[in-house]
């Protein structure tokens, strides 16, 4: 059985998605919430295979929940379900390590398929989104990036791939604390506050 946790601040949306998912013989919804903070605390304890996360919530965002939960348990896949089709939101989802980014007007069968792919550890993004990212993420011209050292660029590249600090550390043979220190330095040099802003900068978007 694929265990799913659903986060959406609209109860009617939650009811509809739960009914859809639980109509499948291989899916069970083990928890639900309308609050980002509540979800961050409950998801690791429930250990679902997939967390389906609304992109925007009154007290946070789906990508932020995804990032915080995966920092605790990277085995939990995140799927961002949103009404907003914009590049910055997509960059935030990728930076948080989301397995996919699905619009709410998706067909029910396609949403179920995305959940199954995420649970199976399939490609993080659907082919059309990968093509879109490749098109958008052309070499940036922003002069702020020139201030980064080669190692900081490697750390930032890992963030852009959606890796956690621990995963970046494993790749670069660094401790998780060292990666955090690099990220602090990177954001300071770029004049930014959040990881998603750095990813958006790499993607060539205004930040």
PDB file of C-alpha atoms in Angstrom, residues 52-206:
ATOM      1  CA  UNK A  52       0.774  15.733  -1.285  1.00  0.00           C
ATOM      2  CA  UNK A  53       1.250  19.417  -0.440  1.00  0.00           C
ATOM      3  CA  UNK A  54      -0.704  22.519  -1.386  1.00  0.00           C
ATOM      4  CA  UNK A  55       1.753  25.140  -2.674  1.00  0.00           C
ATOM      5  CA  UNK A  56       0.366  28.097  -0.707  1.00  0.00           C
ATOM      6  CA  UNK A  57      -1.055  27.984   2.814  1.00  0.00           C
ATOM      7  CA  UNK A  58      -2.017  30.643   5.361  1.00  0.00           C
ATOM      8  CA  UNK A  59       0.930  29.722   7.601  1.00  0.00           C
ATOM      9  CA  UNK A  60       3.525  28.590   5.082  1.00  0.00           C
ATOM     10  CA  UNK A  61       4.015  26.797   1.790  1.00  0.00           C
ATOM     11  CA  UNK A  62       4.092  23.273   0.427  1.00  0.00           C
ATOM     12  CA  UNK A  63       7.718  23.553  -0.758  1.00  0.00           C
ATOM     13  CA  UNK A  64       8.797  24.738   2.704  1.00  0.00           C
ATOM     14  CA  UNK A  65       7.001  21.788   4.337  1.00  0.00           C
ATOM     15  CA  UNK A  66       8.622  19.472   1.814  1.00  0.00           C
ATOM     16  CA  UNK A  67      12.084  20.838   2.580  1.00  0.00           C
ATOM     17  CA  UNK A  68      11.642  20.659   6.358  1.00  0.00           C
ATOM     18  CA  UNK A  69      10.200  17.145   6.359  1.00  0.00           C
ATOM     19  CA  UNK A  70      12.807  15.786   3.943  1.00  0.00           C
ATOM     20  CA  UNK A  71      15.555  17.257   6.114  1.00  0.00           C
ATOM     21  CA  UNK A  72      14.284  14.911   8.821  1.00  0.00           C
ATOM     22  CA  UNK A  73      13.379  11.932   6.610  1.00  0.00           C
ATOM     23  CA  UNK A  74      14.514  12.129   2.964  1.00  0.00           C
ATOM     24  CA  UNK A  75      12.739   8.842   2.202  1.00  0.00           C
ATOM     25  CA  UNK A  76       9.388  10.687   2.198  1.00  0.00           C
ATOM     26  CA  UNK A  77       8.593  11.923  -1.314  1.00  0.00           C
ATOM     27  CA  UNK A  78       6.941  15.308  -1.765  1.00  0.00           C
ATOM     28  CA  UNK A  79       4.410  16.176  -4.451  1.00  0.00           C
ATOM     29  CA  UNK A  80       3.362  19.838  -4.733  1.00  0.00           C
ATOM     30  CA  UNK A  81      -0.259  20.284  -5.829  1.00  0.00           C
ATOM     31  CA  UNK A  82      -1.010  23.863  -6.850  1.00  0.00           C
ATOM     32  CA  UNK A  83      -3.276  26.222  -8.756  1.00  0.00           C
ATOM     33  CA  UNK A  84      -0.322  28.427  -9.698  1.00  0.00           C
ATOM     34  CA  UNK A  85       1.666  27.691 -12.859  1.00  0.00           C
ATOM     35  CA  UNK A  86       4.616  30.037 -12.522  1.00  0.00           C
ATOM     36  CA  UNK A  87       8.361  29.544 -12.781  1.00  0.00           C
ATOM     37  CA  UNK A  88       9.243  30.871  -9.314  1.00  0.00           C
ATOM     38  CA  UNK A  89       6.813  28.452  -7.626  1.00  0.00           C
ATOM     39  CA  UNK A  90       8.243  25.623  -9.699  1.00  0.00           C
ATOM     40  CA  UNK A  91      11.790  26.625  -8.731  1.00  0.00           C
ATOM     41  CA  UNK A  92      10.783  26.624  -5.059  1.00  0.00           C
ATOM     42  CA  UNK A  93       9.341  23.116  -5.397  1.00  0.00           C
ATOM     43  CA  UNK A  94      12.494  21.857  -7.090  1.00  0.00           C
ATOM     44  CA  UNK A  95      14.704  23.498  -4.458  1.00  0.00           C
ATOM     45  CA  UNK A  96      12.696  21.767  -1.735  1.00  0.00           C
ATOM     46  CA  UNK A  97      13.311  18.354  -3.296  1.00  0.00           C
ATOM     47  CA  UNK A  98       9.748  17.777  -4.479  1.00  0.00           C
ATOM     48  CA  UNK A  99       9.252  14.708  -6.670  1.00  0.00           C
ATOM     49  CA  UNK A 100       6.713  16.464  -8.868  1.00  0.00           C
ATOM     50  CA  UNK A 101       4.756  19.685  -9.366  1.00  0.00           C
ATOM     51  CA  UNK A 102       1.123  19.066 -10.327  1.00  0.00           C
ATOM     52  CA  UNK A 103      -1.576  21.601 -11.177  1.00  0.00           C
ATOM     53  CA  UNK A 104      -4.968  21.235  -9.509  1.00  0.00           C
ATOM     54  CA  UNK A 105      -6.750  21.045 -12.856  1.00  0.00           C
ATOM     55  CA  UNK A 106      -4.996  17.729 -13.517  1.00  0.00           C
ATOM     56  CA  UNK A 107      -7.161  14.690 -14.296  1.00  0.00           C
ATOM     57  CA  UNK A 108      -7.746  12.388 -11.354  1.00  0.00           C
ATOM     58  CA  UNK A 109      -5.974   9.480 -13.029  1.00  0.00           C
ATOM     59  CA  UNK A 110      -2.917  11.661 -13.664  1.00  0.00           C
ATOM     60  CA  UNK A 111      -2.734  12.718 -10.015  1.00  0.00           C
ATOM     61  CA  UNK A 112      -2.909   9.096  -8.905  1.00  0.00           C
ATOM     62  CA  UNK A 113      -0.178   8.278 -11.414  1.00  0.00           C
ATOM     63  CA  UNK A 114       2.010  11.080 -10.034  1.00  0.00           C
ATOM     64  CA  UNK A 115       1.555   9.712  -6.504  1.00  0.00           C
ATOM     65  CA  UNK A 116       2.524   6.228  -7.652  1.00  0.00           C
ATOM     66  CA  UNK A 117       5.608   7.525  -9.478  1.00  0.00           C
ATOM     67  CA  UNK A 118       6.689   9.532  -6.438  1.00  0.00           C
ATOM     68  CA  UNK A 119       6.235   6.512  -4.163  1.00  0.00           C
ATOM     69  CA  UNK A 120       8.310   4.393  -6.546  1.00  0.00           C
ATOM     70  CA  UNK A 121      11.118   6.947  -6.531  1.00  0.00           C
ATOM     71  CA  UNK A 122      10.710   7.697 -10.222  1.00  0.00           C
ATOM     72  CA  UNK A 123      12.012  10.830 -11.942  1.00  0.00           C
ATOM     73  CA  UNK A 124      11.547  13.924  -9.789  1.00  0.00           C
ATOM     74  CA  UNK A 125       9.682  15.793 -12.494  1.00  0.00           C
ATOM     75  CA  UNK A 126       7.502  14.875 -15.434  1.00  0.00           C
ATOM     76  CA  UNK A 127       9.195  15.171 -18.873  1.00  0.00           C
ATOM     77  CA  UNK A 128       7.412  18.398 -19.816  1.00  0.00           C
ATOM     78  CA  UNK A 129       8.591  20.089 -16.623  1.00  0.00           C
ATOM     79  CA  UNK A 130      12.142  18.845 -17.157  1.00  0.00           C
ATOM     80  CA  UNK A 131      12.074  20.356 -20.665  1.00  0.00           C
ATOM     81  CA  UNK A 132      10.730  23.608 -19.228  1.00  0.00           C
ATOM     82  CA  UNK A 133      13.497  23.773 -16.629  1.00  0.00           C
ATOM     83  CA  UNK A 134      16.167  23.065 -19.219  1.00  0.00           C
ATOM     84  CA  UNK A 135      14.786  25.906 -21.321  1.00  0.00           C
ATOM     85  CA  UNK A 136      14.558  28.331 -18.411  1.00  0.00           C
ATOM     86  CA  UNK A 137      17.789  27.449 -16.629  1.00  0.00           C
ATOM     87  CA  UNK A 138      20.191  28.911 -19.168  1.00  0.00           C
ATOM     88  CA  UNK A 139      23.587  30.162 -17.954  1.00  0.00           C
ATOM     89  CA  UNK A 140      22.815  33.226 -15.813  1.00  0.00           C
ATOM     90  CA  UNK A 141      24.366  36.581 -16.474  1.00  0.00           C
ATOM     91  CA  UNK A 142      23.720  38.001 -13.007  1.00  0.00           C
ATOM     92  CA  UNK A 143      27.006  39.505 -11.738  1.00  0.00           C
ATOM     93  CA  UNK A 144      26.261  38.449  -8.166  1.00  0.00           C
ATOM     94  CA  UNK A 145      27.103  34.860  -9.079  1.00  0.00           C
ATOM     95  CA  UNK A 146      30.669  35.906  -9.903  1.00  0.00           C
ATOM     96  CA  UNK A 147      31.286  36.404  -6.171  1.00  0.00           C
ATOM     97  CA  UNK A 148      30.756  32.689  -5.440  1.00  0.00           C
ATOM     98  CA  UNK A 149      33.696  30.340  -5.047  1.00  0.00           C
ATOM     99  CA  UNK A 150      33.795  27.104  -7.107  1.00  0.00           C
ATOM    100  CA  UNK A 151      32.746  25.101  -4.041  1.00  0.00           C
ATOM    101  CA  UNK A 152      29.854  27.476  -3.340  1.00  0.00           C
ATOM    102  CA  UNK A 153      28.749  27.039  -6.948  1.00  0.00           C
ATOM    103  CA  UNK A 154      28.792  23.259  -6.490  1.00  0.00           C
ATOM    104  CA  UNK A 155      26.695  23.564  -3.324  1.00  0.00           C
ATOM    105  CA  UNK A 156      24.242  25.861  -5.083  1.00  0.00           C
ATOM    106  CA  UNK A 157      24.016  23.440  -8.015  1.00  0.00           C
ATOM    107  CA  UNK A 158      22.986  20.736  -5.555  1.00  0.00           C
ATOM    108  CA  UNK A 159      20.295  23.007  -4.133  1.00  0.00           C
ATOM    109  CA  UNK A 160      19.004  23.627  -7.664  1.00  0.00           C
ATOM    110  CA  UNK A 161      18.686  19.853  -8.128  1.00  0.00           C
ATOM    111  CA  UNK A 162      16.482  19.677  -5.045  1.00  0.00           C
ATOM    112  CA  UNK A 163      19.039  17.935  -2.827  1.00  0.00           C
ATOM    113  CA  UNK A 164      18.965  18.334   0.946  1.00  0.00           C
ATOM    114  CA  UNK A 165      22.012  19.642   2.831  1.00  0.00           C
ATOM    115  CA  UNK A 166      22.808  16.071   3.858  1.00  0.00           C
ATOM    116  CA  UNK A 167      22.630  14.840   0.262  1.00  0.00           C
ATOM    117  CA  UNK A 168      24.831  17.724  -0.929  1.00  0.00           C
ATOM    118  CA  UNK A 169      27.313  16.914   1.822  1.00  0.00           C
ATOM    119  CA  UNK A 170      27.446  13.270   0.755  1.00  0.00           C
ATOM    120  CA  UNK A 171      28.100  14.270  -2.852  1.00  0.00           C
ATOM    121  CA  UNK A 172      30.823  16.808  -1.981  1.00  0.00           C
ATOM    122  CA  UNK A 173      32.299  14.907   1.005  1.00  0.00           C
ATOM    123  CA  UNK A 174      31.285  17.647   3.413  1.00  0.00           C
ATOM    124  CA  UNK A 175      29.487  17.561   6.751  1.00  0.00           C
ATOM    125  CA  UNK A 176      25.882  18.742   6.846  1.00  0.00           C
ATOM    126  CA  UNK A 177      26.968  21.621   9.101  1.00  0.00           C
ATOM    127  CA  UNK A 178      29.590  22.701   6.553  1.00  0.00           C
ATOM    128  CA  UNK A 179      26.972  22.714   3.798  1.00  0.00           C
ATOM    129  CA  UNK A 180      24.725  24.892   5.983  1.00  0.00           C
ATOM    130  CA  UNK A 181      27.643  27.297   6.480  1.00  0.00           C
ATOM    131  CA  UNK A 182      28.195  27.409   2.719  1.00  0.00           C
ATOM    132  CA  UNK A 183      24.511  28.186   2.166  1.00  0.00           C
ATOM    133  CA  UNK A 184      24.664  31.025   4.700  1.00  0.00           C
ATOM    134  CA  UNK A 185      27.648  32.469   2.825  1.00  0.00           C
ATOM    135  CA  UNK A 186      25.986  31.985  -0.572  1.00  0.00           C
ATOM    136  CA  UNK A 187      22.793  33.764   0.449  1.00  0.00           C
ATOM    137  CA  UNK A 188      24.764  36.609   2.028  1.00  0.00           C
ATOM    138  CA  UNK A 189      26.841  37.112  -1.132  1.00  0.00           C
ATOM    139  CA  UNK A 190      23.760  37.036  -3.322  1.00  0.00           C
ATOM    140  CA  UNK A 191      21.824  39.369  -1.027  1.00  0.00           C
ATOM    141  CA  UNK A 192      19.037  36.809  -0.615  1.00  0.00           C
ATOM    142  CA  UNK A 193      17.190  35.268   2.313  1.00  0.00           C
ATOM    143  CA  UNK A 194      15.873  31.913   1.066  1.00  0.00           C
ATOM    144  CA  UNK A 195      17.127  28.906  -0.888  1.00  0.00           C
ATOM    145  CA  UNK A 196      14.244  29.202  -3.355  1.00  0.00           C
ATOM    146  CA  UNK A 197      15.352  32.724  -4.255  1.00  0.00           C
ATOM    147  CA  UNK A 198      18.832  31.423  -5.079  1.00  0.00           C
ATOM    148  CA  UNK A 199      17.350  28.740  -7.325  1.00  0.00           C
ATOM    149  CA  UNK A 200      15.174  31.339  -9.037  1.00  0.00           C
ATOM    150  CA  UNK A 201      18.303  33.444  -9.594  1.00  0.00           C
ATOM    151  CA  UNK A 202      20.027  30.479 -11.231  1.00  0.00           C
ATOM    152  CA  UNK A 203      16.969  30.016 -13.402  1.00  0.00           C
ATOM    153  CA  UNK A 204      17.424  33.555 -14.683  1.00  0.00           C
ATOM    154  CA  UNK A 205      14.306  34.959 -13.005  1.00  0.00           C
ATOM    155  CA  UNK A 206      13.993  38.252 -11.178  1.00  0.00           C
TER     156      UNK A 206
END
